[in-house]
Amino acid sequence: MSTPLFTPKDDIEKAMWDYIVSKTSVTHADIKGAVDVTDYRRTNFVAKLKRLKVLHKCGKVGIHDLFTVHDTEALRKNDTEKRQSPQGGMWASMRVLKDFTPIEVHRAILQRHPDITDKAVTLYCQKLLKAEYLRVVQTAKIGVRPARYKLINDTGPLPPQVKHKQVIIDGNNGTVAHVEGAQL
């Protein structure tokens, strides 16, 4: 995602700008919760960005306007790619089925994603279980039946993505350090 050019005039504007750029979209309440700034200063800053055509409305959350500095067409394309990915197919199937086994999800996506294995679906289910998106309805019995899950946290059409963050693990002293600037 490309970020429009804008130079904040002071530290408060920089804090608000950095927060806005770090998010796909924001509301006034989001900015207020992230940056300690008066309502007057925040409102004027948002108005300034809109006047400069750097920040534009991209939707609503309830009654609150949603704003973005990012190219909305690129965001839509990115969202479409996520929904059409293997994780997107698994997630869509889980949202439709509500109560399922990994085998049922695998069968549902097999035609669109023939390269995805039962094991990959099972691993995705296990990650979602640990992140509390799923609940076990029936435990697995090895060689008899797979685990049955229920979707308990349907957050919308975009799939939760399993990411791996780069870290350095030092076996000498047991420390873990996150790699600065590493991309997910």
mmCIF file of C-alpha atoms in Angstrom:
data_model
loop_
_atom_site.group_PDB
_atom_site.id
_atom_site.type_symbol
_atom_site.label_atom_id
_atom_site.label_comp_id
_atom_site.label_asym_id
_atom_site.label_seq_id
_atom_site.Cartn_x
_atom_site.Cartn_y
_atom_site.Cartn_z
ATOM 1 C CA MET A 1 0.000 0.000 0.000
ATOM 2 C CA SER A 2 1.407 3.371 -0.948
ATOM 3 C CA THR A 3 1.107 6.218 1.510
ATOM 4 C CA PRO A 4 0.378 9.766 0.319
ATOM 5 C CA LEU A 5 2.970 12.435 0.964
ATOM 6 C CA PHE A 6 2.263 14.566 3.988
ATOM 7 C CA THR A 7 4.598 16.292 6.435
ATOM 8 C CA PRO A 8 3.250 16.743 9.965
ATOM 9 C CA LYS A 9 4.086 20.135 11.516
ATOM 10 C CA ASP A 10 4.737 18.901 15.075
ATOM 11 C CA ASP A 11 4.984 15.829 17.312
ATOM 12 C CA ILE A 12 1.233 15.634 17.962
ATOM 13 C CA GLU A 13 0.422 15.709 14.246
ATOM 14 C CA LYS A 14 3.169 13.146 13.671
ATOM 15 C CA ALA A 15 1.663 10.817 16.272
ATOM 16 C CA MET A 16 -1.807 11.121 14.701
ATOM 17 C CA TRP A 17 -0.403 10.754 11.169
ATOM 18 C CA ASP A 18 1.665 7.678 12.065
ATOM 19 C CA TYR A 19 -1.397 6.060 13.642
ATOM 20 C CA ILE A 20 -3.666 6.830 10.656
ATOM 21 C CA VAL A 21 -1.105 5.499 8.169
ATOM 22 C CA SER A 22 -0.573 2.311 10.185
ATOM 23 C CA LYS A 23 -4.259 1.370 9.894
ATOM 24 C CA THR A 24 -6.308 0.389 6.866
ATOM 25 C CA SER A 25 -9.042 2.780 7.996
ATOM 26 C CA VAL A 26 -9.864 4.789 11.117
ATOM 27 C CA THR A 27 -12.657 6.680 12.835
ATOM 28 C CA HIS A 28 -12.334 9.800 14.984
ATOM 29 C CA ALA A 29 -12.780 7.531 18.020
ATOM 30 C CA ASP A 30 -9.883 5.325 16.896
ATOM 31 C CA ILE A 31 -7.552 8.324 16.695
ATOM 32 C CA LYS A 32 -8.815 9.628 20.043
ATOM 33 C CA GLY A 33 -8.124 6.259 21.686
ATOM 34 C CA ALA A 34 -4.627 5.970 20.228
ATOM 35 C CA VAL A 35 -3.259 9.501 20.589
ATOM 36 C CA ASP A 36 -3.615 11.755 23.646
ATOM 37 C CA VAL A 37 -4.886 14.915 21.945
ATOM 38 C CA THR A 38 -7.762 17.346 22.472
ATOM 39 C CA ASP A 39 -10.945 16.861 20.455
ATOM 40 C CA TYR A 40 -10.400 20.310 18.908
ATOM 41 C CA ARG A 41 -6.882 19.464 17.706
ATOM 42 C CA ARG A 42 -7.921 16.033 16.381
ATOM 43 C CA THR A 43 -10.964 17.404 14.550
ATOM 44 C CA ASN A 44 -8.900 20.188 12.951
ATOM 45 C CA PHE A 45 -6.196 17.727 11.906
ATOM 46 C CA VAL A 46 -8.715 15.384 10.250
ATOM 47 C CA ALA A 47 -10.357 18.370 8.507
ATOM 48 C CA LYS A 48 -6.926 19.543 7.291
ATOM 49 C CA LEU A 49 -6.131 16.102 5.831
ATOM 50 C CA LYS A 50 -9.530 16.001 4.110
ATOM 51 C CA ARG A 51 -9.011 19.526 2.717
ATOM 52 C CA LEU A 52 -5.620 18.449 1.328
ATOM 53 C CA LYS A 53 -7.340 15.383 -0.188
ATOM 54 C CA VAL A 54 -4.962 13.107 1.733
ATOM 55 C CA LEU A 55 -7.673 11.554 3.901
ATOM 56 C CA HIS A 56 -10.993 10.476 2.431
ATOM 57 C CA LYS A 57 -14.164 8.831 3.626
ATOM 58 C CA CYS A 58 -14.323 5.125 2.818
ATOM 59 C CA GLY A 59 -17.408 3.955 4.727
ATOM 60 C CA LYS A 60 -19.159 3.928 8.070
ATOM 61 C CA VAL A 61 -18.987 1.945 11.296
ATOM 62 C CA GLY A 62 -22.439 2.372 12.785
ATOM 63 C CA ILE A 63 -22.971 6.126 12.763
ATOM 64 C CA HIS A 64 -19.252 6.996 12.644
ATOM 65 C CA ASP A 65 -17.473 7.901 9.409
ATOM 66 C CA LEU A 66 -14.542 5.698 8.418
ATOM 67 C CA PHE A 67 -11.497 7.360 6.803
ATOM 68 C CA THR A 68 -8.417 6.120 4.980
ATOM 69 C CA VAL A 69 -5.239 7.560 3.480
ATOM 70 C CA HIS A 70 -4.779 4.496 1.327
ATOM 71 C CA ASP A 71 -5.945 3.907 -2.231
ATOM 72 C CA THR A 72 -9.403 2.373 -1.779
ATOM 73 C CA GLU A 73 -9.211 0.549 -5.118
ATOM 74 C CA ALA A 74 -5.940 -1.111 -4.058
ATOM 75 C CA LEU A 75 -7.516 -2.006 -0.703
ATOM 76 C CA ARG A 76 -10.501 -3.603 -2.466
ATOM 77 C CA LYS A 77 -8.147 -5.571 -4.726
ATOM 78 C CA ASN A 78 -6.152 -6.694 -1.681
ATOM 79 C CA ASP A 79 -9.357 -7.771 0.108
ATOM 80 C CA THR A 80 -10.472 -9.725 -2.972
ATOM 81 C CA GLU A 81 -7.112 -11.499 -3.110
ATOM 82 C CA LYS A 82 -7.403 -12.421 0.583
ATOM 83 C CA ARG A 83 -10.921 -13.837 0.089
ATOM 84 C CA GLN A 84 -9.769 -15.867 -2.928
ATOM 85 C CA SER A 85 -6.704 -17.269 -1.141
ATOM 86 C CA PRO A 86 -6.688 -20.793 0.339
ATOM 87 C CA GLN A 87 -7.233 -19.327 3.833
ATOM 88 C CA GLY A 88 -10.043 -17.210 2.375
ATOM 89 C CA GLY A 89 -11.699 -20.322 0.946
ATOM 90 C CA MET A 90 -11.395 -22.182 4.243
ATOM 91 C CA TRP A 91 -12.743 -19.204 6.185
ATOM 92 C CA ALA A 92 -15.702 -18.725 3.805
ATOM 93 C CA SER A 93 -16.575 -22.418 4.128
ATOM 94 C CA MET A 94 -16.403 -22.221 7.918
ATOM 95 C CA ARG A 95 -18.699 -19.177 7.895
ATOM 96 C CA VAL A 96 -21.277 -21.044 5.792
ATOM 97 C CA LEU A 97 -21.040 -24.392 7.591
ATOM 98 C CA LYS A 98 -20.840 -22.928 11.156
ATOM 99 C CA ASP A 99 -20.303 -26.471 12.577
ATOM 100 C CA PHE A 100 -17.777 -28.619 10.684
ATOM 101 C CA THR A 101 -14.825 -30.974 10.557
ATOM 102 C CA PRO A 102 -11.617 -30.117 8.692
ATOM 103 C CA ILE A 103 -12.563 -32.833 6.173
ATOM 104 C CA GLU A 104 -15.862 -31.065 5.423
ATOM 105 C CA VAL A 105 -14.051 -27.758 4.930
ATOM 106 C CA HIS A 106 -11.492 -29.473 2.699
ATOM 107 C CA ARG A 107 -14.254 -30.977 0.520
ATOM 108 C CA ALA A 108 -15.902 -27.563 0.241
ATOM 109 C CA ILE A 109 -12.755 -25.847 -1.093
ATOM 110 C CA LEU A 110 -11.231 -28.749 -3.045
ATOM 111 C CA GLN A 111 -12.513 -27.650 -6.455
ATOM 112 C CA ARG A 112 -11.218 -24.084 -6.146
ATOM 113 C CA HIS A 113 -8.019 -25.009 -4.248
ATOM 114 C CA PRO A 114 -6.996 -28.548 -5.294
ATOM 115 C CA ASP A 115 -3.465 -28.054 -3.915
ATOM 116 C CA ILE A 116 -4.680 -27.663 -0.302
ATOM 117 C CA THR A 117 -4.371 -30.807 1.813
ATOM 118 C CA ASP A 118 -6.475 -32.112 4.708
ATOM 119 C CA LYS A 119 -3.459 -31.457 6.922
ATOM 120 C CA ALA A 120 -3.312 -27.767 5.896
ATOM 121 C CA VAL A 121 -7.019 -27.355 6.730
ATOM 122 C CA THR A 122 -6.535 -29.117 10.072
ATOM 123 C CA LEU A 123 -3.575 -26.854 10.937
ATOM 124 C CA TYR A 124 -5.599 -23.738 10.042
ATOM 125 C CA CYS A 125 -8.457 -24.974 12.260
ATOM 126 C CA GLN A 126 -6.011 -25.572 15.113
ATOM 127 C CA LYS A 127 -4.588 -22.038 14.773
ATOM 128 C CA LEU A 128 -8.110 -20.565 14.768
ATOM 129 C CA LEU A 129 -8.970 -22.683 17.814
ATOM 130 C CA LYS A 130 -5.957 -21.285 19.717
ATOM 131 C CA ALA A 131 -6.965 -17.752 18.689
ATOM 132 C CA GLU A 132 -10.513 -18.426 19.972
ATOM 133 C CA TYR A 133 -12.302 -18.224 16.617
ATOM 134 C CA LEU A 134 -13.413 -21.857 16.944
ATOM 135 C CA ARG A 135 -14.592 -24.139 19.735
ATOM 136 C CA VAL A 136 -14.303 -27.936 19.793
ATOM 137 C CA VAL A 137 -17.774 -29.486 19.661
ATOM 138 C CA GLN A 138 -16.568 -33.076 19.453
ATOM 139 C CA THR A 139 -13.018 -34.229 20.111
ATOM 140 C CA ALA A 140 -11.169 -36.309 17.561
ATOM 141 C CA LYS A 141 -10.733 -40.054 17.941
ATOM 142 C CA ILE A 142 -7.632 -41.208 16.101
ATOM 143 C CA GLY A 143 -8.584 -43.467 13.227
ATOM 144 C CA VAL A 144 -12.316 -43.041 13.946
ATOM 145 C CA ARG A 145 -13.308 -39.383 13.433
ATOM 146 C CA PRO A 146 -11.758 -35.935 13.149
ATOM 147 C CA ALA A 147 -12.477 -33.137 15.585
ATOM 148 C CA ARG A 148 -15.684 -31.181 14.997
ATOM 149 C CA TYR A 149 -15.501 -27.408 15.420
ATOM 150 C CA LYS A 150 -18.003 -24.593 15.785
ATOM 151 C CA LEU A 151 -17.272 -21.085 14.517
ATOM 152 C CA ILE A 152 -17.734 -18.794 17.536
ATOM 153 C CA ASN A 153 -16.014 -15.598 16.373
ATOM 154 C CA ASP A 154 -17.180 -14.690 12.865
ATOM 155 C CA THR A 155 -15.487 -11.335 12.333
ATOM 156 C CA GLY A 156 -16.497 -10.913 8.675
ATOM 157 C CA PRO A 157 -15.576 -12.019 5.160
ATOM 158 C CA LEU A 158 -11.819 -11.455 5.338
ATOM 159 C CA PRO A 159 -10.015 -14.527 6.637
ATOM 160 C CA PRO A 160 -7.914 -14.386 9.796
ATOM 161 C CA GLN A 161 -4.410 -14.835 8.473
ATOM 162 C CA VAL A 162 -1.809 -17.005 10.113
ATOM 163 C CA LYS A 163 1.479 -15.084 10.059
ATOM 164 C CA HIS A 164 4.912 -15.942 11.330
ATOM 165 C CA LYS A 165 7.006 -13.126 12.761
ATOM 166 C CA GLN A 166 10.764 -13.289 12.423
ATOM 167 C CA VAL A 167 12.583 -13.590 15.703
ATOM 168 C CA ILE A 168 16.086 -14.370 16.846
ATOM 169 C CA ILE A 169 16.264 -17.042 19.545
ATOM 170 C CA ASP A 170 19.480 -17.189 21.514
ATOM 171 C CA GLY A 171 19.929 -20.671 22.951
ATOM 172 C CA ASN A 172 22.790 -19.476 25.124
ATOM 173 C CA ASN A 173 20.722 -17.292 27.395
ATOM 174 C CA GLY A 174 17.139 -18.168 26.374
ATOM 175 C CA THR A 175 16.270 -14.709 25.016
ATOM 176 C CA VAL A 176 13.973 -13.994 22.105
ATOM 177 C CA ALA A 177 14.427 -10.810 20.106
ATOM 178 C CA HIS A 178 12.038 -9.607 17.410
ATOM 179 C CA VAL A 179 13.760 -8.648 14.165
ATOM 180 C CA GLU A 180 13.288 -4.895 13.761
ATOM 181 C CA GLY A 181 11.616 -4.047 10.460
ATOM 182 C CA ALA A 182 10.807 -7.669 9.630
ATOM 183 C CA GLN A 183 7.713 -7.972 7.449
ATOM 184 C CA LEU A 184 4.953 -10.419 8.313
#
